[in-house]
PDB file of C-alpha atoms in Angstrom:
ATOM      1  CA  UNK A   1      68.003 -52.876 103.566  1.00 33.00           C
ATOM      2  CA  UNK A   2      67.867 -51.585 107.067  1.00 35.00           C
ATOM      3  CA  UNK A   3      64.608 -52.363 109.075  1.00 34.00           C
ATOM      4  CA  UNK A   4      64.644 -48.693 110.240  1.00 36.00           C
ATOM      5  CA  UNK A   5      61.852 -48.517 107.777  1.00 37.00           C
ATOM      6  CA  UNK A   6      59.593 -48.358 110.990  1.00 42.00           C
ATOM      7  CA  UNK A   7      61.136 -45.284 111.667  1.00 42.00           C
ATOM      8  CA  UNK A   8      60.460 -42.994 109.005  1.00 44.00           C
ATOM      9  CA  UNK A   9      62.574 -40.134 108.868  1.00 44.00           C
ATOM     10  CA  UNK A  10      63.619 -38.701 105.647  1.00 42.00           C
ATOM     11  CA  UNK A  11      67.100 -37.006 105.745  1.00 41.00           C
ATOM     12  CA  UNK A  12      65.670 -33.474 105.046  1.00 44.00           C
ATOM     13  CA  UNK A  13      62.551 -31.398 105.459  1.00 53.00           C
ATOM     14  CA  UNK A  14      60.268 -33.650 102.545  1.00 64.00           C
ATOM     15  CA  UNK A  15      56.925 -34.403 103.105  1.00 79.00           C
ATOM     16  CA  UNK A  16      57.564 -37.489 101.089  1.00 85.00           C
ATOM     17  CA  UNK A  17      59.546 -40.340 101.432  1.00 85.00           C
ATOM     18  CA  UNK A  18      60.070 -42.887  98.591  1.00 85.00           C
ATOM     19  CA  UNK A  19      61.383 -46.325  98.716  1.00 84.00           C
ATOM     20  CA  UNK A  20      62.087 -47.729  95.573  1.00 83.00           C
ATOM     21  CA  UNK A  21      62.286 -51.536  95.047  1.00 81.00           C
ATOM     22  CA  UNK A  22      63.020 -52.397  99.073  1.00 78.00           C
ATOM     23  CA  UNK A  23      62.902 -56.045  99.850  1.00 77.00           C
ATOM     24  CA  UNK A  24      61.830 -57.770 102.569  1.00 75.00           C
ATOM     25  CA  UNK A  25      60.071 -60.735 101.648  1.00 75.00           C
ATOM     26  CA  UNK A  26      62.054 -62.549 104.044  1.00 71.00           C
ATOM     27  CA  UNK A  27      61.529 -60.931 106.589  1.00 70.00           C
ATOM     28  CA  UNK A  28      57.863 -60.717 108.856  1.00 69.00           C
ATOM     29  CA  UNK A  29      57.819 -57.352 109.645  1.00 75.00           C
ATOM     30  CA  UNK A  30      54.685 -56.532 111.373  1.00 73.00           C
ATOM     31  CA  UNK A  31      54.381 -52.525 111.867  1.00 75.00           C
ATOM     32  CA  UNK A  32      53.186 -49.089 111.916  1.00 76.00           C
ATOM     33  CA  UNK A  33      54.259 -45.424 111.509  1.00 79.00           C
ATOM     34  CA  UNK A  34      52.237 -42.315 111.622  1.00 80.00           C
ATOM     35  CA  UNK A  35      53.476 -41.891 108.263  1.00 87.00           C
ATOM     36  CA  UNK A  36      50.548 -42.946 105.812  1.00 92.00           C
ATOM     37  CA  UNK A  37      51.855 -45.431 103.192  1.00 95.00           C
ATOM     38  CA  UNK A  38      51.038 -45.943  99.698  1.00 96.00           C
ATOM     39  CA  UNK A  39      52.618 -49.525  98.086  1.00 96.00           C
ATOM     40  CA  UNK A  40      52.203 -50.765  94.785  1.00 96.00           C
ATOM     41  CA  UNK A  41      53.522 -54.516  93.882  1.00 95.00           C
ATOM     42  CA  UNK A  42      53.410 -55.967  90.658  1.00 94.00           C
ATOM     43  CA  UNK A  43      54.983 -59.259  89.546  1.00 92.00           C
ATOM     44  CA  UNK A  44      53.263 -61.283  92.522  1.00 89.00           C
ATOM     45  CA  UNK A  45      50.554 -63.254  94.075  1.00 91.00           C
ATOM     46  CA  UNK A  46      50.537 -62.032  98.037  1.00 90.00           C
ATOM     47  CA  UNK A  47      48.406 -61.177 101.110  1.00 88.00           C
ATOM     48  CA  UNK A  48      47.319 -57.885 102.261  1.00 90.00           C
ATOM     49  CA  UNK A  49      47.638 -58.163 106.179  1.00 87.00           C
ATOM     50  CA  UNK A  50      46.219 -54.504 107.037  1.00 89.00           C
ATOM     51  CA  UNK A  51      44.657 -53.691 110.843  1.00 83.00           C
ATOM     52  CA  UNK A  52      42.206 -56.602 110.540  1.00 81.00           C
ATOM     53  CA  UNK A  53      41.778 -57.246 107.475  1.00 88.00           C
ATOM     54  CA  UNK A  54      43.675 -60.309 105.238  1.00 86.00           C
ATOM     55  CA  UNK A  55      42.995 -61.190 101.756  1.00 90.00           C
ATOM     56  CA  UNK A  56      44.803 -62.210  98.939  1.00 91.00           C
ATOM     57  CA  UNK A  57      46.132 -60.142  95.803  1.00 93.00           C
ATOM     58  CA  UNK A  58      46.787 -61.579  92.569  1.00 93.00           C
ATOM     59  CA  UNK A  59      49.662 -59.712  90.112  1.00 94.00           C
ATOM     60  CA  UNK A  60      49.727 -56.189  91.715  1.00 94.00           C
ATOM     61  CA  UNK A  61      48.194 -53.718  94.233  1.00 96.00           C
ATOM     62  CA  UNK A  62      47.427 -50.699  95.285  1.00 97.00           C
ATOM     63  CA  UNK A  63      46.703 -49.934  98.787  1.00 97.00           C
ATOM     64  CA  UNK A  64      46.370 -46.677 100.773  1.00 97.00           C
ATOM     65  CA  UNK A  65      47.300 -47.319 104.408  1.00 96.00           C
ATOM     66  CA  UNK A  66      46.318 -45.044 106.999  1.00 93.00           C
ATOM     67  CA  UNK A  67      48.390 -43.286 109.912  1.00 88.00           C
ATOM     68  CA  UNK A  68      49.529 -45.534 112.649  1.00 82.00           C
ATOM     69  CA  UNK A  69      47.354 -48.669 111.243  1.00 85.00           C
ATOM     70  CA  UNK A  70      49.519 -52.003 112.074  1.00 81.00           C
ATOM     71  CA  UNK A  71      50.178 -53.860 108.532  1.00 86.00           C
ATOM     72  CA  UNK A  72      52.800 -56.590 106.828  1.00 85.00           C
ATOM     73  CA  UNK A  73      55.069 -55.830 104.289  1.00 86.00           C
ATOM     74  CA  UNK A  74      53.357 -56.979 101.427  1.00 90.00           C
ATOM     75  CA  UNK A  75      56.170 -58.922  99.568  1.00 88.00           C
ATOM     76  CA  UNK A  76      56.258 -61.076 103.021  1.00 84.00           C
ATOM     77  CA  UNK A  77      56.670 -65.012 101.683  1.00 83.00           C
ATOM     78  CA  UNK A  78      57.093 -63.864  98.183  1.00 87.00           C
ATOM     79  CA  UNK A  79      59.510 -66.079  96.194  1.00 85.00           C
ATOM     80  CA  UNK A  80      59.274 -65.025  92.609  1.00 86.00           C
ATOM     81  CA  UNK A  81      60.319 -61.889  90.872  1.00 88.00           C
ATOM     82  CA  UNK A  82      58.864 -58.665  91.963  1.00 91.00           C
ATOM     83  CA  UNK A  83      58.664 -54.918  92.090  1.00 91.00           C
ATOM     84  CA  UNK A  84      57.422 -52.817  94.637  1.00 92.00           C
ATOM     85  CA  UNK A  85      57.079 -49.065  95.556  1.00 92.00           C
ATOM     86  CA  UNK A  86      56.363 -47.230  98.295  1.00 91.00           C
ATOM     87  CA  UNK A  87      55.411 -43.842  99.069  1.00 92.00           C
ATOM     88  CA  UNK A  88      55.167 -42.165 102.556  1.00 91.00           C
ATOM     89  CA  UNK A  89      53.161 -38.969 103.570  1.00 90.00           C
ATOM     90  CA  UNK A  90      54.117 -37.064 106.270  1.00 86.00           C
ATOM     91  CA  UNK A  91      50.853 -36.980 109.269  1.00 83.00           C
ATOM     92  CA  UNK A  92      51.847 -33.225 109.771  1.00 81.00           C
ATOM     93  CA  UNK A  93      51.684 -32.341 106.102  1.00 82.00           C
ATOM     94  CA  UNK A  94      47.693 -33.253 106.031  1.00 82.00           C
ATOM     95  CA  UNK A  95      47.060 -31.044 108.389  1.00 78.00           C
ATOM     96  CA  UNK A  96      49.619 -28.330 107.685  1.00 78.00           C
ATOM     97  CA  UNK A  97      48.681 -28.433 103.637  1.00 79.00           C
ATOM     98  CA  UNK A  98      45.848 -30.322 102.390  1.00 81.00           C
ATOM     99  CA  UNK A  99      43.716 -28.980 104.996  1.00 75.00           C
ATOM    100  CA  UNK A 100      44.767 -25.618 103.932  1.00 78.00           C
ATOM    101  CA  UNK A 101      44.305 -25.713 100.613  1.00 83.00           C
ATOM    102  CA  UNK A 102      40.911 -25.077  99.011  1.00 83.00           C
ATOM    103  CA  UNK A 103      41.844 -27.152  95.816  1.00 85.00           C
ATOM    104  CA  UNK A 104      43.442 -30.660  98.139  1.00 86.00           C
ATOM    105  CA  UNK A 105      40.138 -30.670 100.431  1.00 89.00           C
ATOM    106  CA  UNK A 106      39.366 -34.450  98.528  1.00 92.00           C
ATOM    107  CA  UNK A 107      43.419 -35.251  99.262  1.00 91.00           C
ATOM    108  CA  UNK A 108      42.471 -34.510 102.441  1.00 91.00           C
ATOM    109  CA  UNK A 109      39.243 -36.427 102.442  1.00 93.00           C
ATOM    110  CA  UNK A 110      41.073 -39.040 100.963  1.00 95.00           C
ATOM    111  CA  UNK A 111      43.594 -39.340 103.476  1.00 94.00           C
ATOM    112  CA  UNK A 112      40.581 -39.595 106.701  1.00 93.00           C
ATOM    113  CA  UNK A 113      39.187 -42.760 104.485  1.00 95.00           C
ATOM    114  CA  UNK A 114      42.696 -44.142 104.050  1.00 95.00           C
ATOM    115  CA  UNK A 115      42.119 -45.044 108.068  1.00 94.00           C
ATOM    116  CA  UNK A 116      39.972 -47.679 107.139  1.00 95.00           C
ATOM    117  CA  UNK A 117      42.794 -49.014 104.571  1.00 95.00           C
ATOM    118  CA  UNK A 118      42.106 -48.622 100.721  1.00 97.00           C
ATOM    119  CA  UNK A 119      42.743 -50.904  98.267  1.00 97.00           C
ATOM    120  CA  UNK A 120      42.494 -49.664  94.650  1.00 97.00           C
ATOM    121  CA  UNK A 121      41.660 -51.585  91.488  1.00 96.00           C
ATOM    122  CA  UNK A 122      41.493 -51.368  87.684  1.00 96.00           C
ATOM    123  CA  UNK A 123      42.808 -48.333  85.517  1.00 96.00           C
ATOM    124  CA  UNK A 124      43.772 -46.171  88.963  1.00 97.00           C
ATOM    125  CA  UNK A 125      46.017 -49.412  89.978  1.00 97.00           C
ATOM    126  CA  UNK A 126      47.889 -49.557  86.738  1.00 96.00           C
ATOM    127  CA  UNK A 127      48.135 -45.637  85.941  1.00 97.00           C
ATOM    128  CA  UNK A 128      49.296 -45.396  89.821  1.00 97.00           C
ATOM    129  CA  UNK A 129      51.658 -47.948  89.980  1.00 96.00           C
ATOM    130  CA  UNK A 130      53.304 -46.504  86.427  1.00 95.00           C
ATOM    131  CA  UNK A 131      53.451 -43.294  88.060  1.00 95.00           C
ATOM    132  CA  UNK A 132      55.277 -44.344  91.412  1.00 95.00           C
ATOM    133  CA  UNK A 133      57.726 -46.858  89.381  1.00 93.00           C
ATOM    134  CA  UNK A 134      58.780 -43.261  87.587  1.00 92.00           C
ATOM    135  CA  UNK A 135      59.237 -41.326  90.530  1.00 90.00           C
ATOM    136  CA  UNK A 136      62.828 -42.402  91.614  1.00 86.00           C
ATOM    137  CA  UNK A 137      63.948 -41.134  88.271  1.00 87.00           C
ATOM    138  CA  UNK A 138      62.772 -37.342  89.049  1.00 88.00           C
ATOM    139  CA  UNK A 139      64.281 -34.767  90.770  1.00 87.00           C
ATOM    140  CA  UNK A 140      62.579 -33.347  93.890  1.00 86.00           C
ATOM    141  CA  UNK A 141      60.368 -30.615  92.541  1.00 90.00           C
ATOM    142  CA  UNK A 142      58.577 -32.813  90.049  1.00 91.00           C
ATOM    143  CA  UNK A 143      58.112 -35.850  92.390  1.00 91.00           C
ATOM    144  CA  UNK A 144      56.578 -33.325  94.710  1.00 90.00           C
ATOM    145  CA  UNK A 145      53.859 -32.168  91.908  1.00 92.00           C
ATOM    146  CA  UNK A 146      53.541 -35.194  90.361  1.00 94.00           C
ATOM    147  CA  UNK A 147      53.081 -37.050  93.834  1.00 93.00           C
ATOM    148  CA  UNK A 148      49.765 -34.226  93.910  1.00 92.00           C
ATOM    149  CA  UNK A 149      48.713 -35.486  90.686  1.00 94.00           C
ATOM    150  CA  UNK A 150      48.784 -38.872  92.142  1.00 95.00           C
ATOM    151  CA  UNK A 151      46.880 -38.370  95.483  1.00 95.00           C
ATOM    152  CA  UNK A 152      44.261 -36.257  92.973  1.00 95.00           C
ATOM    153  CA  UNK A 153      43.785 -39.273  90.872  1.00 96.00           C
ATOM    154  CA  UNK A 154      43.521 -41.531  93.746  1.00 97.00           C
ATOM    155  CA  UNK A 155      40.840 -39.207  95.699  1.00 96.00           C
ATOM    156  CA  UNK A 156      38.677 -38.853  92.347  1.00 96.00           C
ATOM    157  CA  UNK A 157      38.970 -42.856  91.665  1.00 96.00           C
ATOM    158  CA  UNK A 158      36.040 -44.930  92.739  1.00 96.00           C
ATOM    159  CA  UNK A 159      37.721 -47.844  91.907  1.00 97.00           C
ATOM    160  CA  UNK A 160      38.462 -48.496  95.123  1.00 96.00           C
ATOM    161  CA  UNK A 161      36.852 -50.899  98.127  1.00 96.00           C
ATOM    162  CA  UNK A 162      37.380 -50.225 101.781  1.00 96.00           C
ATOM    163  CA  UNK A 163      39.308 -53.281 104.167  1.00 93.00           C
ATOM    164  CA  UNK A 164      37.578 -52.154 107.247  1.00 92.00           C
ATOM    165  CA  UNK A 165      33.900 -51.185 107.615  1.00 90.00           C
ATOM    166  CA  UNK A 166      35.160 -48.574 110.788  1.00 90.00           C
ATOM    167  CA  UNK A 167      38.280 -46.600 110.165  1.00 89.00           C
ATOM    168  CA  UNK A 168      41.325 -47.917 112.545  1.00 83.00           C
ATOM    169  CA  UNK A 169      42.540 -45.800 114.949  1.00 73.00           C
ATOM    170  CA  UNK A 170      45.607 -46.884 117.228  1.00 64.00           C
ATOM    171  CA  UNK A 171      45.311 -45.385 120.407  1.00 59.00           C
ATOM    172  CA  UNK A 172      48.523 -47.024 122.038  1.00 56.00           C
ATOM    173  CA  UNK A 173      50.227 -46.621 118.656  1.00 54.00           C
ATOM    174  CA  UNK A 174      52.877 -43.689 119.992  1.00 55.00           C
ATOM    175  CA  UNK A 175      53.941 -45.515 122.702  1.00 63.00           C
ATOM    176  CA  UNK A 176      54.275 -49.144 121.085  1.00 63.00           C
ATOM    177  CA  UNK A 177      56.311 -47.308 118.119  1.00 61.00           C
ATOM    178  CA  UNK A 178      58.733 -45.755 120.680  1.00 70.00           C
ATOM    179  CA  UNK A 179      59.482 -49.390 122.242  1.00 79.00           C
ATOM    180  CA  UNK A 180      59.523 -51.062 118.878  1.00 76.00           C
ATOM    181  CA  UNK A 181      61.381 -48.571 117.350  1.00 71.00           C
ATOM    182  CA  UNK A 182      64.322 -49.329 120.239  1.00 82.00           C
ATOM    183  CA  UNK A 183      63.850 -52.789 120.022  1.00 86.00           C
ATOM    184  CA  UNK A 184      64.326 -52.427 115.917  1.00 80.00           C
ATOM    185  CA  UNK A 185      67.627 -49.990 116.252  1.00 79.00           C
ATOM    186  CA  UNK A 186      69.059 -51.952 119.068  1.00 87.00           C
ATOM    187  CA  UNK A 187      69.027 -55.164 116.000  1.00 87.00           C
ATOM    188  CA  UNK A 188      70.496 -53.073 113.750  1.00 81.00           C
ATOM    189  CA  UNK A 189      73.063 -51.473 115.734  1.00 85.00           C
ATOM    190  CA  UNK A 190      74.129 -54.866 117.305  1.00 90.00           C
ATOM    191  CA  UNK A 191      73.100 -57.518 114.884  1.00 90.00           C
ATOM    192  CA  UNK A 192      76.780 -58.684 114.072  1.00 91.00           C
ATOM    193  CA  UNK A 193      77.668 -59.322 117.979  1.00 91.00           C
ATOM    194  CA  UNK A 194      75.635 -61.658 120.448  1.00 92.00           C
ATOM    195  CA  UNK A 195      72.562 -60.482 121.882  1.00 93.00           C
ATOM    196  CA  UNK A 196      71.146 -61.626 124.765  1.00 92.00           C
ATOM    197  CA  UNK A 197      67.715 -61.805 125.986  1.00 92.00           C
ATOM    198  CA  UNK A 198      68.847 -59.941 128.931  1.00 93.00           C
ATOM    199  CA  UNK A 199      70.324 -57.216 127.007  1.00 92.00           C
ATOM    200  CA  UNK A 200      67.430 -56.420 124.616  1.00 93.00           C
ATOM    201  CA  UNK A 201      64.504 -56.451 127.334  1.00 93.00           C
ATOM    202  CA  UNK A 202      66.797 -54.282 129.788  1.00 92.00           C
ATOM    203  CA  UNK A 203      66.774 -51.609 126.511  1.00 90.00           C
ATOM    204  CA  UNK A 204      63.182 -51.387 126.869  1.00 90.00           C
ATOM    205  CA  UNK A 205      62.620 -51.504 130.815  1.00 91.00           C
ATOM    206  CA  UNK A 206      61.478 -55.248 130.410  1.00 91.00           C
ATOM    207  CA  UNK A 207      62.204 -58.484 132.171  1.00 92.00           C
ATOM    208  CA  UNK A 208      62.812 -61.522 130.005  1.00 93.00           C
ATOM    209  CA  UNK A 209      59.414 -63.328 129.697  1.00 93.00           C
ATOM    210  CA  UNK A 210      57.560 -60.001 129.697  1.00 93.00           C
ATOM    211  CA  UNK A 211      59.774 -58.856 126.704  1.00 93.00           C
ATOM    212  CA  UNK A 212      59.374 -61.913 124.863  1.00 92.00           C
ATOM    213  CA  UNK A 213      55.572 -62.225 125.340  1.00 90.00           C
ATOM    214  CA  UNK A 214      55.821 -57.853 124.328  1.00 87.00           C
ATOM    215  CA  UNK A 215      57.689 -58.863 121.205  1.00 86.00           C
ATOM    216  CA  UNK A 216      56.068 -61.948 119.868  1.00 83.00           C
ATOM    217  CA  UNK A 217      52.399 -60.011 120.303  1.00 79.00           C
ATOM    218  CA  UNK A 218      53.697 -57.050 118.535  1.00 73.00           C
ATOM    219  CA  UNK A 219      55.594 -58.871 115.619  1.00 72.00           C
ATOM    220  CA  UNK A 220      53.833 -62.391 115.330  1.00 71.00           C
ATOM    221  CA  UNK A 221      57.760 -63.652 115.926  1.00 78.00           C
ATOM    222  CA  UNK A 222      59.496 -65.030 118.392  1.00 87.00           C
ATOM    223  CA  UNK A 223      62.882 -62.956 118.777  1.00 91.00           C
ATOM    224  CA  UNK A 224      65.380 -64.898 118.153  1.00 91.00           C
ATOM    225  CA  UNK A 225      63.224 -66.168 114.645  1.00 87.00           C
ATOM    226  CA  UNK A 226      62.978 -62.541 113.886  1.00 86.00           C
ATOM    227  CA  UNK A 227      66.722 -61.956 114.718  1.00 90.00           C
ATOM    228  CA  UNK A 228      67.470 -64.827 112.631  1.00 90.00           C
ATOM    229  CA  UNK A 229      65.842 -63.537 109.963  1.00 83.00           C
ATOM    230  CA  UNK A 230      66.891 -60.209 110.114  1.00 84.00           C
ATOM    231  CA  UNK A 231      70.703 -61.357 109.958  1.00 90.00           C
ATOM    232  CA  UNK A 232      69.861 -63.509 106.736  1.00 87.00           C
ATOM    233  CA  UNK A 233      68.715 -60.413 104.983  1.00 79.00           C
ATOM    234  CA  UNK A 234      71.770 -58.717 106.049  1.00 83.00           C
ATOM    235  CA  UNK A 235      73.505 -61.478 104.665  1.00 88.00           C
ATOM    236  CA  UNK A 236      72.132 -61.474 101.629  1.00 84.00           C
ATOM    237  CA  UNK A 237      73.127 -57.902 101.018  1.00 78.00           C
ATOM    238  CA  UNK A 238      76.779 -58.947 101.937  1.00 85.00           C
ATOM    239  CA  UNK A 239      76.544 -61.571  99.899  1.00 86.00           C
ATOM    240  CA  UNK A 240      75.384 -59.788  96.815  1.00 78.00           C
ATOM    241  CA  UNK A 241      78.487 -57.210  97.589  1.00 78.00           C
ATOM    242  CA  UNK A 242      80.841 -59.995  97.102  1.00 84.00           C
ATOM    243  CA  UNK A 243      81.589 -60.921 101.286  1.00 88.00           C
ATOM    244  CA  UNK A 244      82.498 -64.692 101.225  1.00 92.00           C
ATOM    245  CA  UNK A 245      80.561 -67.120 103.106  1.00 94.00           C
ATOM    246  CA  UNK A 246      83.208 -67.123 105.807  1.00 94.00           C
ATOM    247  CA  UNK A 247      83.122 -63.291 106.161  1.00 93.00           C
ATOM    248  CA  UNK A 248      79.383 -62.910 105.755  1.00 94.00           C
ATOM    249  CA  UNK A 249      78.397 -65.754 108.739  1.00 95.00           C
ATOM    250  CA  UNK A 250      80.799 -63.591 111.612  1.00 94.00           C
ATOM    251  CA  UNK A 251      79.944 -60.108 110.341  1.00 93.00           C
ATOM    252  CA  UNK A 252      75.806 -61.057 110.817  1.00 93.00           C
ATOM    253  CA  UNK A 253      76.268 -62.233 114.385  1.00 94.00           C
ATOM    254  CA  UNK A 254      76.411 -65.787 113.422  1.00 95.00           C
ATOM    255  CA  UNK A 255      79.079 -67.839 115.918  1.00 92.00           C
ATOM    256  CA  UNK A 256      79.046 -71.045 113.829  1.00 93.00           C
ATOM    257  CA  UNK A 257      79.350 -71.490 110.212  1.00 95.00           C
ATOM    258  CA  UNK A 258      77.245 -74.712 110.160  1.00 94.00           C
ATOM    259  CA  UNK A 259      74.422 -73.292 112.151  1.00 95.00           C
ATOM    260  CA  UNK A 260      74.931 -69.951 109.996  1.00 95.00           C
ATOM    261  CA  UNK A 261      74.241 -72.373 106.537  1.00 94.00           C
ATOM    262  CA  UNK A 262      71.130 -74.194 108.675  1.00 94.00           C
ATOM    263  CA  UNK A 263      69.875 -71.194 109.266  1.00 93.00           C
ATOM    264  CA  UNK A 264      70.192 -69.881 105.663  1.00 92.00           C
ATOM    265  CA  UNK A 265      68.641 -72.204 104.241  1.00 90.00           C
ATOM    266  CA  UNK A 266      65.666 -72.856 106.535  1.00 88.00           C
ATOM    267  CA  UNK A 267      64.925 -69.111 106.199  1.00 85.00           C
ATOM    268  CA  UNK A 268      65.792 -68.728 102.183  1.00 81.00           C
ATOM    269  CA  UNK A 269      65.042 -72.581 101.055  1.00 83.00           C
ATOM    270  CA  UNK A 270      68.851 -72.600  99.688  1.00 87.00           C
ATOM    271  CA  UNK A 271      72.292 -72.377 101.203  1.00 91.00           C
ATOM    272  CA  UNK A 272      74.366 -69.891 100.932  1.00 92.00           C
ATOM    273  CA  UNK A 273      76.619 -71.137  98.393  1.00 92.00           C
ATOM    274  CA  UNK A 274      73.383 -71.737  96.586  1.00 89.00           C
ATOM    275  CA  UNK A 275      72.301 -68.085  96.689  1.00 86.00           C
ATOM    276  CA  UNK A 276      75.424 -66.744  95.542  1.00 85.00           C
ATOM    277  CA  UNK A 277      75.806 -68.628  92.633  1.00 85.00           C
ATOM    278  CA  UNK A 278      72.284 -67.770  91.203  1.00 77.00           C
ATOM    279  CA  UNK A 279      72.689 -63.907  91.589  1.00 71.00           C
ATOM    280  CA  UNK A 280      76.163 -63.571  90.307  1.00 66.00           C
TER     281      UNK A 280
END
């Protein structure tokens, strides 16, 4: 799984981008996209980390993020079994469609309130989160009508509560996603060669120790944790390809095997060895 997921850009025209199933529960990923973002979990105990707001959820959710509000990955910490969905709406389609169209003008309502983050309970969270877990299986015209029928059912719920009392507006939130978005592509472009501090703030116009206090107030992370864990999860996918250990540790940037395996298993709570055992 690529962490471009901060960078939202479907490979066509859609209005709608689905990820099915993406996992990154080891992996802190504090962000935001002008995208807004519907996610439904199930299988899971977890905390909602949205603008402000943090509570817990127990065995699914349903939450309606609005454009540009900062939030966690909800599977963050998660070490059981889970699903999740999620569902991105183009900003420009709201304006371009709902607000168009005489019979979306709650969609469109909806979508204002989603600034204050929505989270959804009861019948609309289960009949929801069945409908999203279906949607990978459709083609493209009938995920696009029955992703309507969704956003209807969610704007005519009111089982629903609101996470912030004032809707959450990011003012710096184009600028920040520019310089997080380099920092994020310059990882994934370089992950499997050293990266120096020196390298990574000069991508972004910073000097070291203004970069690193940047980063770590924008992510909650020190860099080199995040980088860390960011070249776990892509050596988890290696693993799971059938990379040995060997292989794995120098393609993810790692320049020791021993420190590679400490690192493993402080992140994952197993070595590698371990991991690949248990999912082959």
């Amino acid at each position: 799984m690529k962490i471009q997921l901060e960078n939202i850009q479907p490979n066509d025209k859609s209005s709608f981008h689905l990820l099915h199933n993406p996992k990154l529960n080891d992996l802190f990923f504090w962000h935001f996209h002008p995208e807004f973002e519907l996610v439904y979990i199930e299988g899971a105990n977890g905390k909602r980390n949205v603008g402000h707001h943090i509570s817990n959820f127990n065995g699914s959710d349903l939450v309606l993020i609005g454009s540009n509000i900062p939030h966690l990955n909800f599977d963050y910490g998660i070490k059981t079994a889970y699903h999740k969905e999620v569902l991105h709406i183009s900003a420009s389609f709201k304006e371009k469609v709902f607000a168009e169209i005489e019979e979306l003008e709650d969609v469109y309502e909806l979508l204002d309130k989603s600034q204050h983050g929505i989270a959804f309970y009861g019948k609309t969270k289960t009949v929801v989160g069945k409908i999203m877990m279906e949607l990978q299986s459709m083609n493209r015209f009938e995920q696009f009508i029955k992703i309507l029928q969704l956003l209807k059912l969610l704007a005519k719920s009111d089982e629903f509560e609101l996470l912030h009392a004032n809707p959450i507006i990011n003012d710096k939130a184009n600028k920040q996603q520019e310089r997080l978005q380099k920092v994020y592509s310059y990882i994934d472009e370089n992950y499997s060669k050293k990266i120096s501090l020196e390298d990574i703030a000069k991508s972004v116009n910073l000097g070291k120790e203004a970069f690193c206090r940047y980063f770590k107030k924008n992510t909650g992370s020190t860099f080199s944790n995040f980088l860390n864990q960011y070249r776990i999860t892509q050596a988890k996918r290696l693993l799971l390809t059938g990379r040995n250990i060997g292989e794995t540790c120098f393609e993810c940037g790692f320049e020791s095997l021993s420190y590679f395996n400490r690192t493993f298993k402080k992140i994952s709570g197993e070595n590698p060895s371990a991991y690949k055992t248990r999912n082959h």
